[in-house]
Short mmCIF file of C-alpha atoms in Angstrom, two decimals:
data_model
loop_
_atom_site.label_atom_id
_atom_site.label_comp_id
_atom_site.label_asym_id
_atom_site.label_seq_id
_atom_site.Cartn_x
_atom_site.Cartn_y
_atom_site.Cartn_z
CA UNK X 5 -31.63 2.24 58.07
CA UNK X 6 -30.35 3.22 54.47
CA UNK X 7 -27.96 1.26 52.36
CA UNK X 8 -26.04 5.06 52.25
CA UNK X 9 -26.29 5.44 56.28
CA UNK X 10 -24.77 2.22 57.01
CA UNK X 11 -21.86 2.93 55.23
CA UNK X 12 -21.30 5.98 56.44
CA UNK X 13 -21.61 4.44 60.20
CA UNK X 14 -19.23 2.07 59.27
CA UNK X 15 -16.55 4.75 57.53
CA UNK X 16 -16.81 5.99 60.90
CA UNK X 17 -16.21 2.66 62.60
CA UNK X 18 -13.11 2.37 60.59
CA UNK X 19 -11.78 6.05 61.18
CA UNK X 20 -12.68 5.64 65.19
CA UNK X 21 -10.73 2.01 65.44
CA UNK X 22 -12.34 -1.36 66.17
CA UNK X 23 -11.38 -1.31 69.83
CA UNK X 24 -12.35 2.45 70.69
CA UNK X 25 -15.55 1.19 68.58
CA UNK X 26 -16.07 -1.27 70.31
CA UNK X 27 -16.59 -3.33 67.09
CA UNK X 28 -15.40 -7.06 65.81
CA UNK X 29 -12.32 -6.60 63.20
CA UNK X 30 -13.89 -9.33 60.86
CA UNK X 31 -17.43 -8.16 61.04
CA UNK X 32 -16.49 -4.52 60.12
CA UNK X 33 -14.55 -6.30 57.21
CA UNK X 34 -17.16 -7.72 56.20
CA UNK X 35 -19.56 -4.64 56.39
CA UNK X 36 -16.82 -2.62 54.10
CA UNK X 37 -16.83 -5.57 51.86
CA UNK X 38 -20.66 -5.58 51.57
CA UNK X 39 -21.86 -2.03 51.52
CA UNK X 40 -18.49 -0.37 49.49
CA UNK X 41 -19.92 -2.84 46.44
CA UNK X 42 -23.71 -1.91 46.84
CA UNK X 43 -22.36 1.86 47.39
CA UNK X 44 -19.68 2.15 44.78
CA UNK X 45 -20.04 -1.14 42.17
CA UNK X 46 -22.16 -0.77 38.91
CA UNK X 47 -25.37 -2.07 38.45
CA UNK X 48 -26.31 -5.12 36.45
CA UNK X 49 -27.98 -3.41 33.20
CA UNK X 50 -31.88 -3.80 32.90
CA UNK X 51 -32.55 -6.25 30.05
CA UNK X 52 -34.47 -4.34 26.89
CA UNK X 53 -37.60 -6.24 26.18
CA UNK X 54 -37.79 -7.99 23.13
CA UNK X 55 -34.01 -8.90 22.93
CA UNK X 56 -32.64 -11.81 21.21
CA UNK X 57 -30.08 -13.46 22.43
CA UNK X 58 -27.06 -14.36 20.15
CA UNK X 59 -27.52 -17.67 19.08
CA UNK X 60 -24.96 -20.18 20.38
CA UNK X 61 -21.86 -21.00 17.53
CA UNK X 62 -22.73 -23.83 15.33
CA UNK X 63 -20.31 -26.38 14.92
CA UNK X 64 -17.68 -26.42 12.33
CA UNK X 65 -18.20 -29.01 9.44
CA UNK X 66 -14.57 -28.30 7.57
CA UNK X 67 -11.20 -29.69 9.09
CA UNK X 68 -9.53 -26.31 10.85
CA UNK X 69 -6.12 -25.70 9.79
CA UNK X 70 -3.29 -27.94 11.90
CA UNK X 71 -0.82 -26.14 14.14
CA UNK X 72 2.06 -25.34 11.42
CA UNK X 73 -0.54 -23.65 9.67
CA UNK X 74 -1.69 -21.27 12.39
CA UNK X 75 1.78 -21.08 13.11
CA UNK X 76 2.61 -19.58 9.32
CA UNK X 77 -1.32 -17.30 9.42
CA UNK X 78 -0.15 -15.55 12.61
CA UNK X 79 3.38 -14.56 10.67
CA UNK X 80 1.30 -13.73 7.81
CA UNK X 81 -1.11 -11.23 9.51
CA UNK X 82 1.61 -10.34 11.52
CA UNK X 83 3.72 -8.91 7.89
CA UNK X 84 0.72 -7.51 6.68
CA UNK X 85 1.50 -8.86 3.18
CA UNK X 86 -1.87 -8.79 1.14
CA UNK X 87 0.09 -11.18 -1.45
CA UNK X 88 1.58 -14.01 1.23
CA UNK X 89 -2.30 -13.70 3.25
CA UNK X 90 -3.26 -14.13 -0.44
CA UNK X 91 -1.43 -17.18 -0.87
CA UNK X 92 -2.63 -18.86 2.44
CA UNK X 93 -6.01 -18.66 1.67
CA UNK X 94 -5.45 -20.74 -1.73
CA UNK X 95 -3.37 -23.12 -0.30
CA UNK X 96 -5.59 -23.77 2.41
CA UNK X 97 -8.37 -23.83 0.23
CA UNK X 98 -6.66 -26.61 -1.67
CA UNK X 99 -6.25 -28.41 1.26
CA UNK X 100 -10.14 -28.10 2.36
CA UNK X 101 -9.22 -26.64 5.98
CA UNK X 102 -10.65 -23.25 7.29
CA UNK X 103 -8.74 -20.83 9.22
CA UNK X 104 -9.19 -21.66 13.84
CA UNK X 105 -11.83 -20.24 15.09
CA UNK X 106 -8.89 -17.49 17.42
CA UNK X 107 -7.69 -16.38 14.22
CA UNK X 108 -11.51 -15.53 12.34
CA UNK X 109 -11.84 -11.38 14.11
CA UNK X 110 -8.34 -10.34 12.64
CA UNK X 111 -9.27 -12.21 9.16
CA UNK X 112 -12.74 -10.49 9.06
CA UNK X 113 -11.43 -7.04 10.39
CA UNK X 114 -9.09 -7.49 7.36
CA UNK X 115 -11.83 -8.33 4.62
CA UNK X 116 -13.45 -5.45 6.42
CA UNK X 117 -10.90 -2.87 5.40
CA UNK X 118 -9.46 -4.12 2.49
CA UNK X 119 -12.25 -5.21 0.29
CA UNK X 120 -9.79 -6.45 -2.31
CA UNK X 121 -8.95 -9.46 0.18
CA UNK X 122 -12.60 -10.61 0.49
CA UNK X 123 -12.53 -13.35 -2.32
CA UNK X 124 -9.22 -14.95 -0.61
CA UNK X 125 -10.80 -14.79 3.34
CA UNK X 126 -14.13 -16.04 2.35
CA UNK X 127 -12.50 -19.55 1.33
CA UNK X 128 -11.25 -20.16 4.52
CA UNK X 129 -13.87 -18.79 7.17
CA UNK X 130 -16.10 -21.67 7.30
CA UNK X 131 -19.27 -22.28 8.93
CA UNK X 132 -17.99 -20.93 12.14
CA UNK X 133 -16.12 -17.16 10.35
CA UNK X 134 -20.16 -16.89 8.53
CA UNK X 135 -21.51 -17.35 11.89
CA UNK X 136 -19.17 -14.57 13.21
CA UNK X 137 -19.53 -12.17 10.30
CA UNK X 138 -23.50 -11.52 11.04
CA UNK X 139 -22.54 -10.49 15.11
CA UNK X 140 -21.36 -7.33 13.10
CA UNK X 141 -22.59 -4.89 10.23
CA UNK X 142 -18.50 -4.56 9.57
CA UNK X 143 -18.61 -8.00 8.78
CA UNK X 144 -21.47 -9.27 6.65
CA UNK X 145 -19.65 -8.96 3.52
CA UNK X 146 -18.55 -12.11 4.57
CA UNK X 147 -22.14 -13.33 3.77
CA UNK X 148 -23.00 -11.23 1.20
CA UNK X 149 -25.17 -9.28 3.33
CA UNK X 150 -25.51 -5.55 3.00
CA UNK X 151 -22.55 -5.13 1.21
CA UNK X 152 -24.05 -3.89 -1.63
CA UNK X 153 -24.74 -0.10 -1.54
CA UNK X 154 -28.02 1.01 -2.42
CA UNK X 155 -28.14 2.70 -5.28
CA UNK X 156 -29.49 6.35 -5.29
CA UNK X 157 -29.78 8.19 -8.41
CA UNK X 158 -29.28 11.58 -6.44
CA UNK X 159 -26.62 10.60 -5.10
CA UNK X 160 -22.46 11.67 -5.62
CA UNK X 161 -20.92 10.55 -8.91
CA UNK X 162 -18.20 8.11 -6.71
CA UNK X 163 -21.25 6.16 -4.89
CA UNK X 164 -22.96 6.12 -7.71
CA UNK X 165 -20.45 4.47 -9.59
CA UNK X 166 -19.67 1.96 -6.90
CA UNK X 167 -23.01 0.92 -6.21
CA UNK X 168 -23.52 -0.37 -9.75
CA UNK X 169 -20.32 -1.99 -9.99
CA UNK X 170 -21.21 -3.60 -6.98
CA UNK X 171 -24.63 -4.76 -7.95
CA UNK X 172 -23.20 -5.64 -11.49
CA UNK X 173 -21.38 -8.24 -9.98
CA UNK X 174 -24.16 -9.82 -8.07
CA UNK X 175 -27.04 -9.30 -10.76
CA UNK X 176 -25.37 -8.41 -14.33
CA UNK X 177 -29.48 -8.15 -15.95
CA UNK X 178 -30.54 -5.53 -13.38
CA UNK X 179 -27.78 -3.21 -14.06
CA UNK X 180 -28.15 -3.87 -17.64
CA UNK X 181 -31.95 -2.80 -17.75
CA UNK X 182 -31.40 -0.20 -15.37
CA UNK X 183 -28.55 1.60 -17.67
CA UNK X 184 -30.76 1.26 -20.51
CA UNK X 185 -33.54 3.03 -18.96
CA UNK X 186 -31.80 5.86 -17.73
CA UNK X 187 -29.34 6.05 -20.41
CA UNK X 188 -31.43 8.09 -22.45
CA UNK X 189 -32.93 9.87 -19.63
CA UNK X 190 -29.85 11.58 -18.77
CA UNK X 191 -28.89 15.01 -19.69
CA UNK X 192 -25.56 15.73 -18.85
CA UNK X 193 -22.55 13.49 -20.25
CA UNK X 194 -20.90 12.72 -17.51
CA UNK X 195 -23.75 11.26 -15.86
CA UNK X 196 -24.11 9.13 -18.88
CA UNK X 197 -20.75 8.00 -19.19
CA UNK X 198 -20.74 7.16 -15.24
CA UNK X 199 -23.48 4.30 -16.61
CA UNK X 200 -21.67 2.90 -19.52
CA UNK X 201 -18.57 2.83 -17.00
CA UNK X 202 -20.87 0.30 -14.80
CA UNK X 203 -21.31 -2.17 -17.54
CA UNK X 204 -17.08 -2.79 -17.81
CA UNK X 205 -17.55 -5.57 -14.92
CA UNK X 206 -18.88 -8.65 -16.47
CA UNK X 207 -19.01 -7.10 -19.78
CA UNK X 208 -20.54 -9.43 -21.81
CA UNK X 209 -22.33 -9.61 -25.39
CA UNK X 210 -25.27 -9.04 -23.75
CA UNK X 211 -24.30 -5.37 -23.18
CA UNK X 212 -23.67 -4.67 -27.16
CA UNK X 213 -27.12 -3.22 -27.95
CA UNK X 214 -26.50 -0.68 -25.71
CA UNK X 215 -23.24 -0.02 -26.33
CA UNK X 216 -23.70 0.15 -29.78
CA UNK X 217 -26.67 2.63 -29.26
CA UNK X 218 -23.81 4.73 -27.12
CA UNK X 219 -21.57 5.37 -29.99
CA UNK X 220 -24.07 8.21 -31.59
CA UNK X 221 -23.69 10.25 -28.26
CA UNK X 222 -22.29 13.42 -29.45
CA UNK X 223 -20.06 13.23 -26.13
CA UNK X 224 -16.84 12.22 -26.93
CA UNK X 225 -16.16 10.74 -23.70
CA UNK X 226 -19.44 8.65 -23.51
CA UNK X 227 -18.84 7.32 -26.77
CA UNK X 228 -15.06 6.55 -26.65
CA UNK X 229 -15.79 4.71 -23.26
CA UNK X 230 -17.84 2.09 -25.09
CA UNK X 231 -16.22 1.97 -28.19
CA UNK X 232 -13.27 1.06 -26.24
CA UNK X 233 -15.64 -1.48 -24.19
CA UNK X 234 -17.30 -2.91 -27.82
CA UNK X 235 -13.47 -3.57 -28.74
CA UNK X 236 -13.01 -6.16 -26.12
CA UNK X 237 -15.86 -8.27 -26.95
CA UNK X 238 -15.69 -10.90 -30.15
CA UNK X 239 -18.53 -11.39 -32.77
CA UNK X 240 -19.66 -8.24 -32.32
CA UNK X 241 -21.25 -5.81 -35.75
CA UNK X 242 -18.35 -3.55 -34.86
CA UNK X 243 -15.84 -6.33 -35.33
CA UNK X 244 -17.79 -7.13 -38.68
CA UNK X 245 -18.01 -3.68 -39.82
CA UNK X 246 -13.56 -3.45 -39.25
CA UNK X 247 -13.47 -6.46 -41.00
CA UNK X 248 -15.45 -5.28 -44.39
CA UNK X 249 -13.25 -1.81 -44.13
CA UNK X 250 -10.12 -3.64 -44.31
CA UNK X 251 -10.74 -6.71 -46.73
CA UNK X 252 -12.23 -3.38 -49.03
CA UNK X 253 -9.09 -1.07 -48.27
CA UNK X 254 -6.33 -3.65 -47.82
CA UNK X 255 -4.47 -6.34 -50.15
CA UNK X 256 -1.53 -8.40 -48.27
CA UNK X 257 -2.14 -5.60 -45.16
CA UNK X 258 -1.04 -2.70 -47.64
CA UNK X 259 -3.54 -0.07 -48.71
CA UNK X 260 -4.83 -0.07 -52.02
CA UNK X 261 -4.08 3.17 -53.95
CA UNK X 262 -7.37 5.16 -54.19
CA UNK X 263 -9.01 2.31 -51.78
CA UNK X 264 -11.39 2.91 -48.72
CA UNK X 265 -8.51 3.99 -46.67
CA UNK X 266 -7.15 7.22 -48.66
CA UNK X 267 -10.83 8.68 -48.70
CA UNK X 268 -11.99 10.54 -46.01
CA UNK X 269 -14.04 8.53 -44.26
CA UNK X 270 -18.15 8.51 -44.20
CA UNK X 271 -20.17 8.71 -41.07
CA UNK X 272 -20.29 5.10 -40.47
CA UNK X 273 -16.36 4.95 -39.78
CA UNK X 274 -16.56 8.09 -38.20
CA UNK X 275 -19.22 6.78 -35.44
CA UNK X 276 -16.43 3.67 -35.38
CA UNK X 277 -13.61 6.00 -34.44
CA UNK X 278 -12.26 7.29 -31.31
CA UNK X 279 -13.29 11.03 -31.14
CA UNK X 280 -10.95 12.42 -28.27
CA UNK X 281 -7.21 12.48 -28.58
CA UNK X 282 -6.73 12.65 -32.46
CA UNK X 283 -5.41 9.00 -32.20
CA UNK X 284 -7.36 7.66 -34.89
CA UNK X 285 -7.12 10.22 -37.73
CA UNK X 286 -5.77 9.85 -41.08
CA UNK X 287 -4.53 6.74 -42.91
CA UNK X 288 -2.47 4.99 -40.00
CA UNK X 289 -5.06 5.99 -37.37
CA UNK X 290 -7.72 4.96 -38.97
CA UNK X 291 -6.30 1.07 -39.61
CA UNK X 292 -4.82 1.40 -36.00
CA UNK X 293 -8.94 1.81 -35.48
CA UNK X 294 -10.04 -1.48 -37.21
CA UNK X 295 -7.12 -3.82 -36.33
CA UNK X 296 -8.14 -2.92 -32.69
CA UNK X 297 -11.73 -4.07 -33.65
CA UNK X 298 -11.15 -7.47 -34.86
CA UNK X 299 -9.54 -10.69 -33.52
CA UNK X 300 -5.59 -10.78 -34.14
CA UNK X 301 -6.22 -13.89 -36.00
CA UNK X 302 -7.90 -12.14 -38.85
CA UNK X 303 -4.30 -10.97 -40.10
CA UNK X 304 -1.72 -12.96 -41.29
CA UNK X 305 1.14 -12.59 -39.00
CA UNK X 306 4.13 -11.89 -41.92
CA UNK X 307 2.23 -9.76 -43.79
CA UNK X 308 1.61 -6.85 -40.80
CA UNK X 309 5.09 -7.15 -40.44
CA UNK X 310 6.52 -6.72 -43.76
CA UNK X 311 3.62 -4.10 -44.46
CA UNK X 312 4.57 -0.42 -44.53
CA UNK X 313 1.41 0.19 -42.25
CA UNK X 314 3.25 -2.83 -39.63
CA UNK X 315 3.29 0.15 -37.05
CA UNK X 316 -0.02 1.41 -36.82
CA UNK X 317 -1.52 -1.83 -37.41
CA UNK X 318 0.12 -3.62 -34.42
CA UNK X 319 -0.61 -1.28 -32.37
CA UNK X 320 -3.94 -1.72 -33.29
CA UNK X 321 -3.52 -5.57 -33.06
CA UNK X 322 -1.74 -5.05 -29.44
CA UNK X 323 -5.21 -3.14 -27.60
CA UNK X 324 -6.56 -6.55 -29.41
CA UNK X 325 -4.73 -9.27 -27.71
CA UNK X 326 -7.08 -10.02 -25.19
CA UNK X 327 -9.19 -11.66 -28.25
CA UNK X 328 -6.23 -13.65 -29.45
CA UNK X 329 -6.16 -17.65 -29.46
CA UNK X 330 -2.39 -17.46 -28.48
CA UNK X 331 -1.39 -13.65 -28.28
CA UNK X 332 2.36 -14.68 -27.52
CA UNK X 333 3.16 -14.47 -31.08
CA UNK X 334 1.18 -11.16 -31.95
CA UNK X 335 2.64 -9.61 -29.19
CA UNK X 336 6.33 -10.29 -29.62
CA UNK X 337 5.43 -8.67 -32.97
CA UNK X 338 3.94 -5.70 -31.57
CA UNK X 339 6.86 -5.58 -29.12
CA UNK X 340 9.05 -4.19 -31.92
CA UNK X 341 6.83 -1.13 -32.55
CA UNK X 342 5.26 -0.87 -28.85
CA UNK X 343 6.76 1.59 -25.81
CA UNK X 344 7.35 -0.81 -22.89
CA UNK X 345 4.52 1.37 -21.35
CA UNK X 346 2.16 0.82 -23.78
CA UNK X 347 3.26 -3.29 -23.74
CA UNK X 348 2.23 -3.12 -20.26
CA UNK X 349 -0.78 -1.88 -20.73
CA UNK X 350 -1.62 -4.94 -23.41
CA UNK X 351 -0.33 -7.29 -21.24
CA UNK X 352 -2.29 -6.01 -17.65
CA UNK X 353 -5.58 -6.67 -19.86
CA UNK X 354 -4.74 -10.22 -20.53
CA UNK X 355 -5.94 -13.29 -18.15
CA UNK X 356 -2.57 -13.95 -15.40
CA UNK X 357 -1.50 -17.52 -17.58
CA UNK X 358 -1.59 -15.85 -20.79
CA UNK X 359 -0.07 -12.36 -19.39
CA UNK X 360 2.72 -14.15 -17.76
CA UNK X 361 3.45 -16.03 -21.04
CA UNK X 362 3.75 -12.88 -23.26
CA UNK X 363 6.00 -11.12 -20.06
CA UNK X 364 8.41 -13.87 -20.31
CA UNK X 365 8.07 -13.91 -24.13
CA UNK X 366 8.70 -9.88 -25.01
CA UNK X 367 11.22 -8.87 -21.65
CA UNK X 368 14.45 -10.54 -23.38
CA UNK X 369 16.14 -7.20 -23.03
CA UNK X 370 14.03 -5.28 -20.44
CA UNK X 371 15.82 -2.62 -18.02
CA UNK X 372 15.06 -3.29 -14.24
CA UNK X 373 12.19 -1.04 -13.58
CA UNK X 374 10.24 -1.99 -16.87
CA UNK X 375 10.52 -5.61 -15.92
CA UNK X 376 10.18 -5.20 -12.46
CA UNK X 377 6.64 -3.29 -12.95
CA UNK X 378 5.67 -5.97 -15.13
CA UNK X 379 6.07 -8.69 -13.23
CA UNK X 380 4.08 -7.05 -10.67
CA UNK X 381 0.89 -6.97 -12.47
CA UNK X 382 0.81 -10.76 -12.66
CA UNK X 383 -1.17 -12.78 -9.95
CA UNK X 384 1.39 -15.08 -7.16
CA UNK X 385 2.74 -17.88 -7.09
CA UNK X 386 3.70 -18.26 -10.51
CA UNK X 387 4.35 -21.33 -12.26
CA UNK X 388 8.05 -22.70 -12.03
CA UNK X 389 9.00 -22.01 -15.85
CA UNK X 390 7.25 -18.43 -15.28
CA UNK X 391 9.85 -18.01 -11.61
CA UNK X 392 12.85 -19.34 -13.75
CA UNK X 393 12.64 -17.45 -16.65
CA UNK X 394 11.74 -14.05 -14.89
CA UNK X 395 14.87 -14.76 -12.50
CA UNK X 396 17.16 -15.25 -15.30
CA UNK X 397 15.69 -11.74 -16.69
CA UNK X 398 16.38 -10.38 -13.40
CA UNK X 399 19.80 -11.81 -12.88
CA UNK X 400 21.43 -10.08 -15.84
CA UNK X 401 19.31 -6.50 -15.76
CA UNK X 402 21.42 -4.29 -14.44
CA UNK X 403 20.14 -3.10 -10.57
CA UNK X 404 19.38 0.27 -9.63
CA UNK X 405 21.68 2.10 -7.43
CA UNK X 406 18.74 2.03 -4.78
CA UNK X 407 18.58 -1.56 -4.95
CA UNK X 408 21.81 -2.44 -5.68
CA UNK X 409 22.94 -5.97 -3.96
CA UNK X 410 19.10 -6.37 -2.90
CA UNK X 411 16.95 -8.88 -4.56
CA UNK X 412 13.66 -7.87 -6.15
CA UNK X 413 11.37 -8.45 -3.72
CA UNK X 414 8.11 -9.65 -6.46
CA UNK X 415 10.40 -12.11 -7.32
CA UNK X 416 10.62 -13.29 -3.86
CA UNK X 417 6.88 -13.09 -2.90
CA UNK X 418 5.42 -14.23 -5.72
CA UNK X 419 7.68 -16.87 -7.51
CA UNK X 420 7.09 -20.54 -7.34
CA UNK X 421 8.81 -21.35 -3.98
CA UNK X 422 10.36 -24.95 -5.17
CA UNK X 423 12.66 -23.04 -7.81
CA UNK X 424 13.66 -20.23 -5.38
CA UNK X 425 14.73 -22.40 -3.22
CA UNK X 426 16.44 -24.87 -5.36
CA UNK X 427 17.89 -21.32 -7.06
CA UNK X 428 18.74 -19.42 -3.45
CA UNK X 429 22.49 -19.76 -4.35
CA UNK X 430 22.26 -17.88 -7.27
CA UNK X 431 20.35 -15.65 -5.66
CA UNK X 432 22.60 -14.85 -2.95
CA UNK X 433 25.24 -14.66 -5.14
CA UNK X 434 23.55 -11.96 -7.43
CA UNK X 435 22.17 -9.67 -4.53
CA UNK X 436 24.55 -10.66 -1.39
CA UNK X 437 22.02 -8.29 1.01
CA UNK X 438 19.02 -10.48 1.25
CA UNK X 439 18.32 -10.63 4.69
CA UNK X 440 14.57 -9.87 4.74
CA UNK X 441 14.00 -11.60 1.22
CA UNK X 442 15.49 -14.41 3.07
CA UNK X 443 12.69 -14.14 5.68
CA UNK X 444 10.09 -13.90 3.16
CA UNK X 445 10.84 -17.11 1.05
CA UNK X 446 11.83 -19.10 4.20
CA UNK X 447 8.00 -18.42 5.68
CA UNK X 448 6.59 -19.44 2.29
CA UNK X 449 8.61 -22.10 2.41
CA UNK X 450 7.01 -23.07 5.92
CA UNK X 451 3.93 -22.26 4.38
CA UNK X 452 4.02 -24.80 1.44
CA UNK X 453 5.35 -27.48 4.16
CA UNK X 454 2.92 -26.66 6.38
CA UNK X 455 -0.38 -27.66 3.91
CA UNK X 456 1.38 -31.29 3.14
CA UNK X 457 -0.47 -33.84 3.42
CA UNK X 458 2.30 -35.51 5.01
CA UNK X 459 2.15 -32.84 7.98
CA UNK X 460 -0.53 -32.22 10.58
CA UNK X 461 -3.34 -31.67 9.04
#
């Protein structure tokens, strides 16, 4: 008899009684037990051939984080706060422990969305997170596996781009052959330009030759994009060729009458000019042009400023500060002729020490928003003389109505937390609704507590 006839006798059986049927109560139990699985349950699925198991989890060399520090990850991940998960990752890389093994999926689904928190989740997944990341192609980038796109010359501008940016920062000498082989290969402009764009990450000296080859394009864009790249690079024949125009058309940084700089220039200083925008034409464009090509330190620092040409020439010297020794001084300078945009913008291409010194240096008398967008271009936690001087900045702007009584919260999430803390009353005092600020600094509080040594590591 059928599995399929059996249980339909025994439906029966069930729907008929056991004593009209005639039939034990705990055998026909049993028989509904039995045959409703083999009728209804799902099968086991057939094994593929040639499939390899996953291998079992290897053990974990590194010390996993105590319990106050799972304790302060879950809160973390829980605020979904790139800049607090951010500052868990370096502390707990500075404490040589990795993340538990419960908390490695939500770290890795993170990395997997937001690429820009890779570098911070890779120091804390340890052996056991890079054994996790290749059980998924979401993952790998954990591993540097496949997380590089390939890069198709047919394909859209955007993946084009981002697959050479990508591969720049694993193999700087590919790219760099590759964009000088196709460079001159390539008919339209913008695909051109899309190539010099590549070379911005890890710009080196390396990349001059081609660069320099760049700036006869008769595309403005192509060659403004890596004049502006040969700019950022020292010792380079552009900084040399600057450096002849101005020791030839300058004494004490004033123009000599009937010098280099009040004829027109020749095609040499043309080719060193930036073609789009009519920024860099006549007399003050032009020396904006070379004091952007050559180390601040060239200049003396009171003669730009008494010059008559102090105005173009730091804001030349400001797109230059990057190349500075100490570009505090050159850029409280350049402060006096500068927008607060266009300070900004020098200061967000600085390293985050030298860009916080030159915030705290030029925002003396900063309105709220200016300072406030400053201060959040520079990297968490900041130093304690970077957290005390910004809070005194903030303490006497004057607040927006819309965040009137509320403290900033960059100042909160990113200042050092031993000065906050020590500075709370103030704090309170200044912006009286602080409730959720509160929150914040208490958890990083928790957070620094929970990496001492002294705790439970």
């Amino acid at each position: 008899m059928s599995t399929d006839q059996k249980w339909q006798d025994t439906v029966q059986q069930l729907l008929v009684g056991t004593r009209r049927g005639n039939v034990d109560r705990d055998t026909l139990l049993a028989d509904c037990a039995a045959l409703g699985l083999a009728r209804f349950g799902a099968r086991l699925p057939q094994t593929p051939a040639g499939l390899v198991p996953v291998p079992f989890a290897p053990p974990e060399n590194a010390q996993i984080a105590g319990e106050s520090a799972r304790n302060v990850l879950a809160q973390v991940l829980g605020w979904d706060d790139e800049a607090l998960l951010t500052e868990w990752c370096a502390a707990a890389n500075r404490a040589q422990v990795v993340a538990a093994h419960a908390q490695l999926p939500q770290l890795l689904a993170l990395g997997g969305a937001r690429p820009t928190l890779r570098p911070a989740i890779r120091l804390v997944l340890g052996t056991r997170g890079q054994w996790l990341a290749l059980l998924s192609k979401d993952w790998v980038w954990a591993v540097g596996i496949n997380e590089q796109e390939p890069y198709d010359p047919d394909a859209p501008a955007g993946k084009r781009l981002t697959a050479l940016r990508q591969w720049r920062r694993t193999d700087q000498g590919a790219v760099r052959t590759l964009v000088a082989e196709r460079f001159p290969e390539e008919r339209r402009a913008s695909d051109r330009q899309l190539l010099i764009n590549a070379l911005e990450v890890g710009l080196s000296i390396e990349d001059e030759s081609i660069l320099e080859a760049a700036l006869d394009d008769r595309a403005a864009g192509v060659h403004d994009l890596a004049l502006r790249l040969l700019r950022k690079l020292p010792g380079t024949a552009l900084a040399q060729r600057a450096e002849r125009r101005l020791w030839d058309g300058l004494r004490d940084a004033d123009v000599i009458p009937d010098g280099r700089f009040e004829l027109e220039p020749d095609a040499a200083e043309q080719r060193d000019l930036l073609h789009d925008g009519n920024t860099e034409t006549g007399i003050a464009g032009r020396l904006r042009a070379a004091a952007a090509s050559v180390p601040p330190e060239f200049w003396e620092l009171d003669q730009v400023v008494a010059s008559p040409w102090a105005k173009p020439l730091l804001q030349g010297i400001a797109d230059a500060l990057p190349l500075a020794a100490d570009p505090v001084p050159w850029a409280l300078a350049a402060s006096e002729v500068l927008t607060g945009m266009a300070l900004l913008d020098a200061i967000d291409s600085l390293p985050a020490r030298s860009a916080a010194e030159v915030l705290v240096a030029v925002s003396h008398d900063w309105k709220y928003d200016l300072l406030d967008h400053g201060c959040s271009q520079l990297p968490g936690p900041w130093s304690a003389a970077t957290t005390e001087a910004l809070l005194q900045r903030f303490i006497v702007a004057v607040t927006p109505g819309w965040r009137t009584g509320r403290p900033p919260p960059v100042l909160l999430t990113r200042g050092d937390v031993g000065v906050l803390t020590e500075q709370w009353p103030r704090i309170a005092e200044r912006w009286p609704e602080h409730t959720n600020e509160q929150a914040v600094l208490h958890l990083r509080v928790q957070l620094r507590d929970a990496f001492d040594r002294r705790g439970d590591q």
